[in-house]
mmCIF file of C-alpha atoms in Angstrom:
data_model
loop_
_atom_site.group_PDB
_atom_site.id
_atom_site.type_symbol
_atom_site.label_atom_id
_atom_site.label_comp_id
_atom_site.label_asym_id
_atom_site.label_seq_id
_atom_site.Cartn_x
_atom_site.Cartn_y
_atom_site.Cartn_z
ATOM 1 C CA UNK A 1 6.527 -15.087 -12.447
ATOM 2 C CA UNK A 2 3.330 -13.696 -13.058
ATOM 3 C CA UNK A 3 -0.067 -15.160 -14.038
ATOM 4 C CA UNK A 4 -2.191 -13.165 -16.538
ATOM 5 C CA UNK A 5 -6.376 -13.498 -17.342
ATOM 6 C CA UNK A 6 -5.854 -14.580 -20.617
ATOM 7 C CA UNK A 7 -4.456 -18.165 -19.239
ATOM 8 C CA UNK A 8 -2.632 -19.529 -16.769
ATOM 9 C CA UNK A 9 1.124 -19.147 -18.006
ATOM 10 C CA UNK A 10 4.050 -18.085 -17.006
ATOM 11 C CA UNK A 11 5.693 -14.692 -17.949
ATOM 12 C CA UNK A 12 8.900 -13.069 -16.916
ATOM 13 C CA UNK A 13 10.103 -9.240 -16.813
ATOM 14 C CA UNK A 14 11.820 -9.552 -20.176
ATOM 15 C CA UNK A 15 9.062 -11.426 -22.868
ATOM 16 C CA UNK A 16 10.898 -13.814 -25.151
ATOM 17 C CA UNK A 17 8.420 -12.770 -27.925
ATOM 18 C CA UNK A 18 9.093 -16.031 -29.042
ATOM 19 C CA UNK A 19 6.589 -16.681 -32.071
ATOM 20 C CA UNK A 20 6.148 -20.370 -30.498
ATOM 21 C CA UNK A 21 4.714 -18.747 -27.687
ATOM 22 C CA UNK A 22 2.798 -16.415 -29.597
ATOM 23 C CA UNK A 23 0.960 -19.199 -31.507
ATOM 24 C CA UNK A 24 0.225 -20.681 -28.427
ATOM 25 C CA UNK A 25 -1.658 -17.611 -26.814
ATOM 26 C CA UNK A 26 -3.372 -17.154 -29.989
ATOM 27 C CA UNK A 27 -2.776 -13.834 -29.661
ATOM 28 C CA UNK A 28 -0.122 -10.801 -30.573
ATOM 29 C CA UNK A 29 2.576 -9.855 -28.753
ATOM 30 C CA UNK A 30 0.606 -6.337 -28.284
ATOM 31 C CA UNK A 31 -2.526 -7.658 -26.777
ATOM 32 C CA UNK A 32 -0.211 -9.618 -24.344
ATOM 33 C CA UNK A 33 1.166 -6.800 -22.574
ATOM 34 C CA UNK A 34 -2.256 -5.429 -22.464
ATOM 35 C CA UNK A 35 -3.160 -8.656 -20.094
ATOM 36 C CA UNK A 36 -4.330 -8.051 -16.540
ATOM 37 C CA UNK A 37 -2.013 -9.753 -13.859
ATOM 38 C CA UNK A 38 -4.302 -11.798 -12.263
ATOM 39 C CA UNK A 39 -1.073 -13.519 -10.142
ATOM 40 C CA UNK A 40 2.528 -12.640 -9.069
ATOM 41 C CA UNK A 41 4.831 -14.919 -7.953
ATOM 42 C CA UNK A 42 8.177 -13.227 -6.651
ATOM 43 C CA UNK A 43 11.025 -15.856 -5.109
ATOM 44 C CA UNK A 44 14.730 -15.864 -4.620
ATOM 45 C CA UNK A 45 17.462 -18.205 -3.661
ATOM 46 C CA UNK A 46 18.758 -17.896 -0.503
ATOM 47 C CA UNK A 47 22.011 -19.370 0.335
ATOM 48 C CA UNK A 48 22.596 -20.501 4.122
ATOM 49 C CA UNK A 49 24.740 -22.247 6.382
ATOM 50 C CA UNK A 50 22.448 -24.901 7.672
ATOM 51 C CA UNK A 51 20.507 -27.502 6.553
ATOM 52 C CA UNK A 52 17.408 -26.434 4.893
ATOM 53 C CA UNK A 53 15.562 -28.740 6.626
ATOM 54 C CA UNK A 54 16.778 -27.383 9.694
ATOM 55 C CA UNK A 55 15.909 -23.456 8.925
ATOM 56 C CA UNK A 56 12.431 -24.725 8.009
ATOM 57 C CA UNK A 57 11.484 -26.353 11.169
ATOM 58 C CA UNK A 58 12.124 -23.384 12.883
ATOM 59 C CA UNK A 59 9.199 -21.802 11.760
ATOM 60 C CA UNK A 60 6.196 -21.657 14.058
ATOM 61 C CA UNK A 61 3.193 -23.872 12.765
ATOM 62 C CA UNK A 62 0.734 -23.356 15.131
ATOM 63 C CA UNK A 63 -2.516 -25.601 15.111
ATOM 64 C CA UNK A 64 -5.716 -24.501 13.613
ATOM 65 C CA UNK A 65 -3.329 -22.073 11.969
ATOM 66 C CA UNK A 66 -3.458 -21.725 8.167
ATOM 67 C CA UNK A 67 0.602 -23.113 8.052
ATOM 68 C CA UNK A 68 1.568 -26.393 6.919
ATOM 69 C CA UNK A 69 4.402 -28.482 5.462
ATOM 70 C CA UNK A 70 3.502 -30.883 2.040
ATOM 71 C CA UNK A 71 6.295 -32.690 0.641
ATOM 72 C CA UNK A 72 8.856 -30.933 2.076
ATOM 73 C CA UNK A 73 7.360 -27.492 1.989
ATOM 74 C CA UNK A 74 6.770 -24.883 4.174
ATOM 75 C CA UNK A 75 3.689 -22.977 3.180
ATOM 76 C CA UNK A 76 1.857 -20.164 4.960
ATOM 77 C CA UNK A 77 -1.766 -18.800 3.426
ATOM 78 C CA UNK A 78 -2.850 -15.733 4.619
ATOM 79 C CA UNK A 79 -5.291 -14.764 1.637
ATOM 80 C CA UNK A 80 -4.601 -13.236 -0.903
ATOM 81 C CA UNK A 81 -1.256 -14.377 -0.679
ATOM 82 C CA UNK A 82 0.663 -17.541 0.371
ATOM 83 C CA UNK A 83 4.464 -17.880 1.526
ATOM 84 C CA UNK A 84 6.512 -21.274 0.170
ATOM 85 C CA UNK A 85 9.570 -22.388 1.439
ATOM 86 C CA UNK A 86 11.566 -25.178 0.149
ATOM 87 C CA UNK A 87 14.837 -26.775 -0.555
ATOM 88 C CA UNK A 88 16.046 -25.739 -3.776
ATOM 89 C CA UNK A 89 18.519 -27.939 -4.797
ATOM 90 C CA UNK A 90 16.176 -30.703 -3.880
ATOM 91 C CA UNK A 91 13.778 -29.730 -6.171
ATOM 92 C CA UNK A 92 16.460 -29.276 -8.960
ATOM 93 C CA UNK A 93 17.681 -32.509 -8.255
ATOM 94 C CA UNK A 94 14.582 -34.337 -8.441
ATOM 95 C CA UNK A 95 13.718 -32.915 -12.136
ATOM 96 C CA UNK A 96 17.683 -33.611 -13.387
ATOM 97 C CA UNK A 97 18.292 -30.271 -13.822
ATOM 98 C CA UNK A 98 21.916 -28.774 -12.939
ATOM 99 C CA UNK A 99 22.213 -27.917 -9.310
ATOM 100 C CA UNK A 100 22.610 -24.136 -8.826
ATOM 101 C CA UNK A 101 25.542 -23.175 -6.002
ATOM 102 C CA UNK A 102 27.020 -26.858 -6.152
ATOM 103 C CA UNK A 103 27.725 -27.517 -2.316
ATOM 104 C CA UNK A 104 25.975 -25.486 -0.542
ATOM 105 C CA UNK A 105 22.405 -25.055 0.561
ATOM 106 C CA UNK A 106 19.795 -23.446 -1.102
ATOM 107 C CA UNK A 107 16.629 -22.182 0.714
ATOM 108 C CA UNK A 108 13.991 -20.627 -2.262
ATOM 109 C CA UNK A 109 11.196 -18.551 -0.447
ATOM 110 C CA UNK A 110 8.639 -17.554 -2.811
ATOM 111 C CA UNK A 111 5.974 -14.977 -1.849
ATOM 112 C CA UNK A 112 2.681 -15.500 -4.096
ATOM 113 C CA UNK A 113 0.449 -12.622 -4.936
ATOM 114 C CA UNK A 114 -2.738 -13.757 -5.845
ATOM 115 C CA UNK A 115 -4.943 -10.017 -5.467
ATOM 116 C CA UNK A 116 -1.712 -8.092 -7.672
ATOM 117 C CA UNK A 117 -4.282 -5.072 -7.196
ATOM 118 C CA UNK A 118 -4.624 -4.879 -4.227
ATOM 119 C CA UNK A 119 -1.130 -5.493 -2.858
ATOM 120 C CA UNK A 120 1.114 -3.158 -5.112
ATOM 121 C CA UNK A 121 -0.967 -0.798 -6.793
ATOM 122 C CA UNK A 122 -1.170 3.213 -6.079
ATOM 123 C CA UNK A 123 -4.694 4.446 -4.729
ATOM 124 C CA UNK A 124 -5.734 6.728 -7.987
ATOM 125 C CA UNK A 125 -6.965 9.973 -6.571
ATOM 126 C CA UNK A 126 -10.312 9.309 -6.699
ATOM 127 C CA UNK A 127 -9.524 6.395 -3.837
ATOM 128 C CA UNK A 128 -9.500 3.741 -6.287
ATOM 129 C CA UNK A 129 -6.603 1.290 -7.013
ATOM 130 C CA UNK A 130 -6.049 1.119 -10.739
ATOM 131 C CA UNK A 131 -5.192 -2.307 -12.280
ATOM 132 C CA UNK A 132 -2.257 -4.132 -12.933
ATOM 133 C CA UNK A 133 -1.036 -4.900 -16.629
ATOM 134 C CA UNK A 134 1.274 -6.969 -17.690
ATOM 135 C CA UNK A 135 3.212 -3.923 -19.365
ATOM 136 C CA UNK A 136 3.275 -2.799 -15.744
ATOM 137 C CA UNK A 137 6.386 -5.061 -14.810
ATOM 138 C CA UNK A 138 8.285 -3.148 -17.444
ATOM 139 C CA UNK A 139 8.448 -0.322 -14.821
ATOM 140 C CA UNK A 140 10.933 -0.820 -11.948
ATOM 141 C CA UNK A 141 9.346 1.065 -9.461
ATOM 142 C CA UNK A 142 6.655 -2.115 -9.966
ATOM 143 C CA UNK A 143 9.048 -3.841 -8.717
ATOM 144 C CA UNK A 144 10.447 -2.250 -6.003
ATOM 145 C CA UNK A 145 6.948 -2.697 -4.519
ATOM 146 C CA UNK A 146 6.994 -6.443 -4.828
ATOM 147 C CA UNK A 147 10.508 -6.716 -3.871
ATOM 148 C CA UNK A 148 9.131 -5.029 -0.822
ATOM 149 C CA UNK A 149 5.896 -7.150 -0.204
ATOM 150 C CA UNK A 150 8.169 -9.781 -0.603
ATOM 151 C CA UNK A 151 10.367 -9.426 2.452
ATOM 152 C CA UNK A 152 7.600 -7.365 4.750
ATOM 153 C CA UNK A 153 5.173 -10.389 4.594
ATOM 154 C CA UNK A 154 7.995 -12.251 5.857
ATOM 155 C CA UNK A 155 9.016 -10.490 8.681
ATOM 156 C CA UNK A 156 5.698 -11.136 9.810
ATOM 157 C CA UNK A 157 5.838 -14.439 10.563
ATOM 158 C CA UNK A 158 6.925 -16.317 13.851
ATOM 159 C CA UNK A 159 9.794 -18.375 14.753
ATOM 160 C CA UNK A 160 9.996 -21.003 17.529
ATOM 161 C CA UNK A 161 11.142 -19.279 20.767
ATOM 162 C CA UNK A 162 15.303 -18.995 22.048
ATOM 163 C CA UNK A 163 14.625 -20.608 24.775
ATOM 164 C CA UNK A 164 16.783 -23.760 26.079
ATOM 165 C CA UNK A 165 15.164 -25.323 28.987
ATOM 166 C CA UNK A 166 17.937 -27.965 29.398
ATOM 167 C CA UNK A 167 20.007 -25.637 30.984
ATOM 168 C CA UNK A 168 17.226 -25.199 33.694
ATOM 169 C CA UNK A 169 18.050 -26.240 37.344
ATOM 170 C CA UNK A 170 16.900 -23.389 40.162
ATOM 171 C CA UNK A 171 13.375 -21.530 39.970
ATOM 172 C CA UNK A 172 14.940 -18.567 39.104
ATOM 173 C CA UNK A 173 16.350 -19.717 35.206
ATOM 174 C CA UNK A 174 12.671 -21.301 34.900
ATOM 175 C CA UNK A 175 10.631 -18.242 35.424
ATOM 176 C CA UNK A 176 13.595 -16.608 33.525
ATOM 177 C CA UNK A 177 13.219 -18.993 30.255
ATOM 178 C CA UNK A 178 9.606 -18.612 30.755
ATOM 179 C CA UNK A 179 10.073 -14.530 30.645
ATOM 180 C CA UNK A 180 12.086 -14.939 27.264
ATOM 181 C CA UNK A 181 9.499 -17.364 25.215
ATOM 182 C CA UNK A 182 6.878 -14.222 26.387
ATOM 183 C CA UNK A 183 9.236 -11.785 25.103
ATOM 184 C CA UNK A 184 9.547 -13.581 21.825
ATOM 185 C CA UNK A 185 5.826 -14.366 21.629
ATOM 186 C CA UNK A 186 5.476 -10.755 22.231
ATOM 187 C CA UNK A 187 7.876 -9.665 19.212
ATOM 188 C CA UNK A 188 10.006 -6.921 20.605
ATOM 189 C CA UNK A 189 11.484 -5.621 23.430
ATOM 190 C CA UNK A 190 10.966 -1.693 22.136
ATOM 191 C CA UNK A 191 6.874 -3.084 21.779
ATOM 192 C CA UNK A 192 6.662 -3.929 24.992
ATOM 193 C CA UNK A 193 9.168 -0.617 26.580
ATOM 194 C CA UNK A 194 6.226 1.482 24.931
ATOM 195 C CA UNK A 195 3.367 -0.341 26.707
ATOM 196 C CA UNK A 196 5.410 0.457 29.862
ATOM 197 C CA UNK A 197 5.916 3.973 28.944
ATOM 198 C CA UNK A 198 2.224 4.146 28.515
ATOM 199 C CA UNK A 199 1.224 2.210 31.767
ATOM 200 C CA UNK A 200 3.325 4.868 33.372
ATOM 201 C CA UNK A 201 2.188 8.159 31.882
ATOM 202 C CA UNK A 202 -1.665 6.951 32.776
ATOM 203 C CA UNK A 203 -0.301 6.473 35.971
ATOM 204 C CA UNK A 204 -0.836 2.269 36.873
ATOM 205 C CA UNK A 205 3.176 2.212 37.265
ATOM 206 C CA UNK A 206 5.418 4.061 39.666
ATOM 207 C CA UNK A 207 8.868 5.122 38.359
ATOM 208 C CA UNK A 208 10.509 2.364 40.234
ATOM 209 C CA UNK A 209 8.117 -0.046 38.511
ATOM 210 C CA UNK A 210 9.016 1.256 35.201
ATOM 211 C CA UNK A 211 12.630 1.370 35.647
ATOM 212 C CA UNK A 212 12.717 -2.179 37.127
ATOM 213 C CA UNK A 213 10.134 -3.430 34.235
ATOM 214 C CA UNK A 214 12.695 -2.082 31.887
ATOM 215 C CA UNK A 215 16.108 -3.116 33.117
ATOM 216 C CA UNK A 216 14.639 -6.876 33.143
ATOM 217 C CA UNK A 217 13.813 -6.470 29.556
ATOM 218 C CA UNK A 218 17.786 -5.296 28.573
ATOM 219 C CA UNK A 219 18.822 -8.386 30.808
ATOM 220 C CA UNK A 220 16.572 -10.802 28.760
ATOM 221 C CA UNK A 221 17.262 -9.838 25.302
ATOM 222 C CA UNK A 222 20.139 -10.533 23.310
ATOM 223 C CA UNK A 223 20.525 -6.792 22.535
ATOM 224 C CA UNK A 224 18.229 -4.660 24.264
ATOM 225 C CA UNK A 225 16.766 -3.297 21.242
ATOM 226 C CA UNK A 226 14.678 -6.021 18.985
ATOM 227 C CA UNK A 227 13.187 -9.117 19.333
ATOM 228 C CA UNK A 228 15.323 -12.140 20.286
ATOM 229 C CA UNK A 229 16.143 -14.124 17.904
ATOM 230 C CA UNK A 230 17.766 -17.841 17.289
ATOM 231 C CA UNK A 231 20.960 -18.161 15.413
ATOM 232 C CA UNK A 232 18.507 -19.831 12.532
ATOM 233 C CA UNK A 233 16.272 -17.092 12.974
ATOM 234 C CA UNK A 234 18.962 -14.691 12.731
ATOM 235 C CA UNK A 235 20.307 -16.018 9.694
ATOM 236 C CA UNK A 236 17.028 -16.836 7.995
ATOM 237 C CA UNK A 237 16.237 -12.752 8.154
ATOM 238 C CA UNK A 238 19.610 -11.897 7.331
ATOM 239 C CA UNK A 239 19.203 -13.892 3.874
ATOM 240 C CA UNK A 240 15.773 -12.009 2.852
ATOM 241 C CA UNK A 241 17.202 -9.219 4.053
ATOM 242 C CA UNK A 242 20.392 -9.483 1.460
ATOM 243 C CA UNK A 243 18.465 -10.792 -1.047
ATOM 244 C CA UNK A 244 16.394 -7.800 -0.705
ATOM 245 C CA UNK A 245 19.100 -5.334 -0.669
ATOM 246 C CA UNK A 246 20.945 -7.211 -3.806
ATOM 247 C CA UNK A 247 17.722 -7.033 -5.610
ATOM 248 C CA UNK A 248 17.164 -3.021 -5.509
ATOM 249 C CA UNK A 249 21.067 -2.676 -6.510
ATOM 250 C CA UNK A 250 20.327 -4.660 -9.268
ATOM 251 C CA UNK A 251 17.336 -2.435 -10.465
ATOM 252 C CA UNK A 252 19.121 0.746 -9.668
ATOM 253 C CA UNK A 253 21.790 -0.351 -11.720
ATOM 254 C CA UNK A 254 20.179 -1.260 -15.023
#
């Protein structure tokens, strides 16, 4: 969806040119592909195993932080842009419309734009990013970039930590859950092997120090590699990420 100056409507890649429509802009279908996008909202469906309810409570909502819930909905505002999550079918449901993917659960994530400029637009050579039109979204390289904006702004939020402290009953599995909600709060494991890396080449490590630093890191994470994740976490990335991929095959293909 995407919000032009001349009002506040709603526009998708392919115009209608309905004459309806038309009448109601008050103004030709010419002059409305010369509109400046003023907003862009891009969303998909994502379908998941779990409850919606339960995926969205495992996002972090930290206090004082700009993250809330309002009937239902996740939202995170990090200006000029805000993140929405929400159960579809709900939704759907509640205006009597037919329920897309009967029987199974539908997470929408929605990522709105609300500086299109400044987010998706090439620097010009003189330094300056040129505007966004309307006609712009006929392009699919446009939309590549918002496909990508999309799913980078939401690998940058936080997930409630892997860590189970009900299993917890010697000193050594506390300070041991404790180590894995730092990891997590940290991000990933590779983030923290290169602050190690670094500590050692200035020379506030030894290599024992290093290596032992290091081989508690491998035993902590899932995989050695990234950051640990939940099994909601894990499947709530592995849906954007799909959704991603499905929506570049799409625009290669046409």
């Amino acid at each position: 969806r995407a919000a032009t100056t001349w009002r506040s409507c709603t526009w998708y890649r392919r115009c209608c040119y309905s004459p309806k429509c038309q009448r109601g802009l008050g103004i030709n279908e010419k002059k409305v592909w010369d509109a400046r996008l003023s907003r862009v909202d891009v969303g998909a469906n994502l379908i998941v195993s779990q409850p919606v309810a339960t995926m969205l409570t495992s996002i972090e909502i930290k206090p004082r932080a700009r993250v809330g819930t309002y009937q239902g909905t996740v939202y995170i505002k990090n200006d000029p842009r805000t993140l929405r999550f929400y159960d579809k079918r709900a939704e759907v449901l509640k205006k009597g419309r037919v329920v897309p993917h009967a029987g199974k659960h539908v997470l929408r994530y929605e990522l709105r734009i609300k500086s299109v400029k400044s987010e998706i637009s090439v620097p010009a050579q003189d330094g300056h990013k040129p505007d966004i039109w309307l006609s712009d979204l006929k392009d699919p390289e446009v939309f590549v970039r918002l496909a990508n904006a999309w799913r980078a702004h939401f690998h940058e939020i936080r997930f409630k930590a892997a860590v189970d402290i009900s299993t917890v009953t010697t000193p050594t599995e506390l300070r041991e859950a404790l180590a894995v909600h730092g990891l997590h709060v940290v991000g990933s494991a590779q983030d923290l092997r290169d602050v190690i890396d670094a500590n050692y080449q200035n020379g506030r490590l030894k290599r024992h120090q290093r290596d032992g630093l290091k081989a508690l890191i491998t035993k902590l994470t899932s995989d050695g590699e990234g950051p640990l994740l939940t099994d909601v976490e894990a499947e709530f990335r592995a849906a954007v990420d799909q959704a991603y991929t499905d929506t570049l095959a799409a625009l290669r293909s046409e």
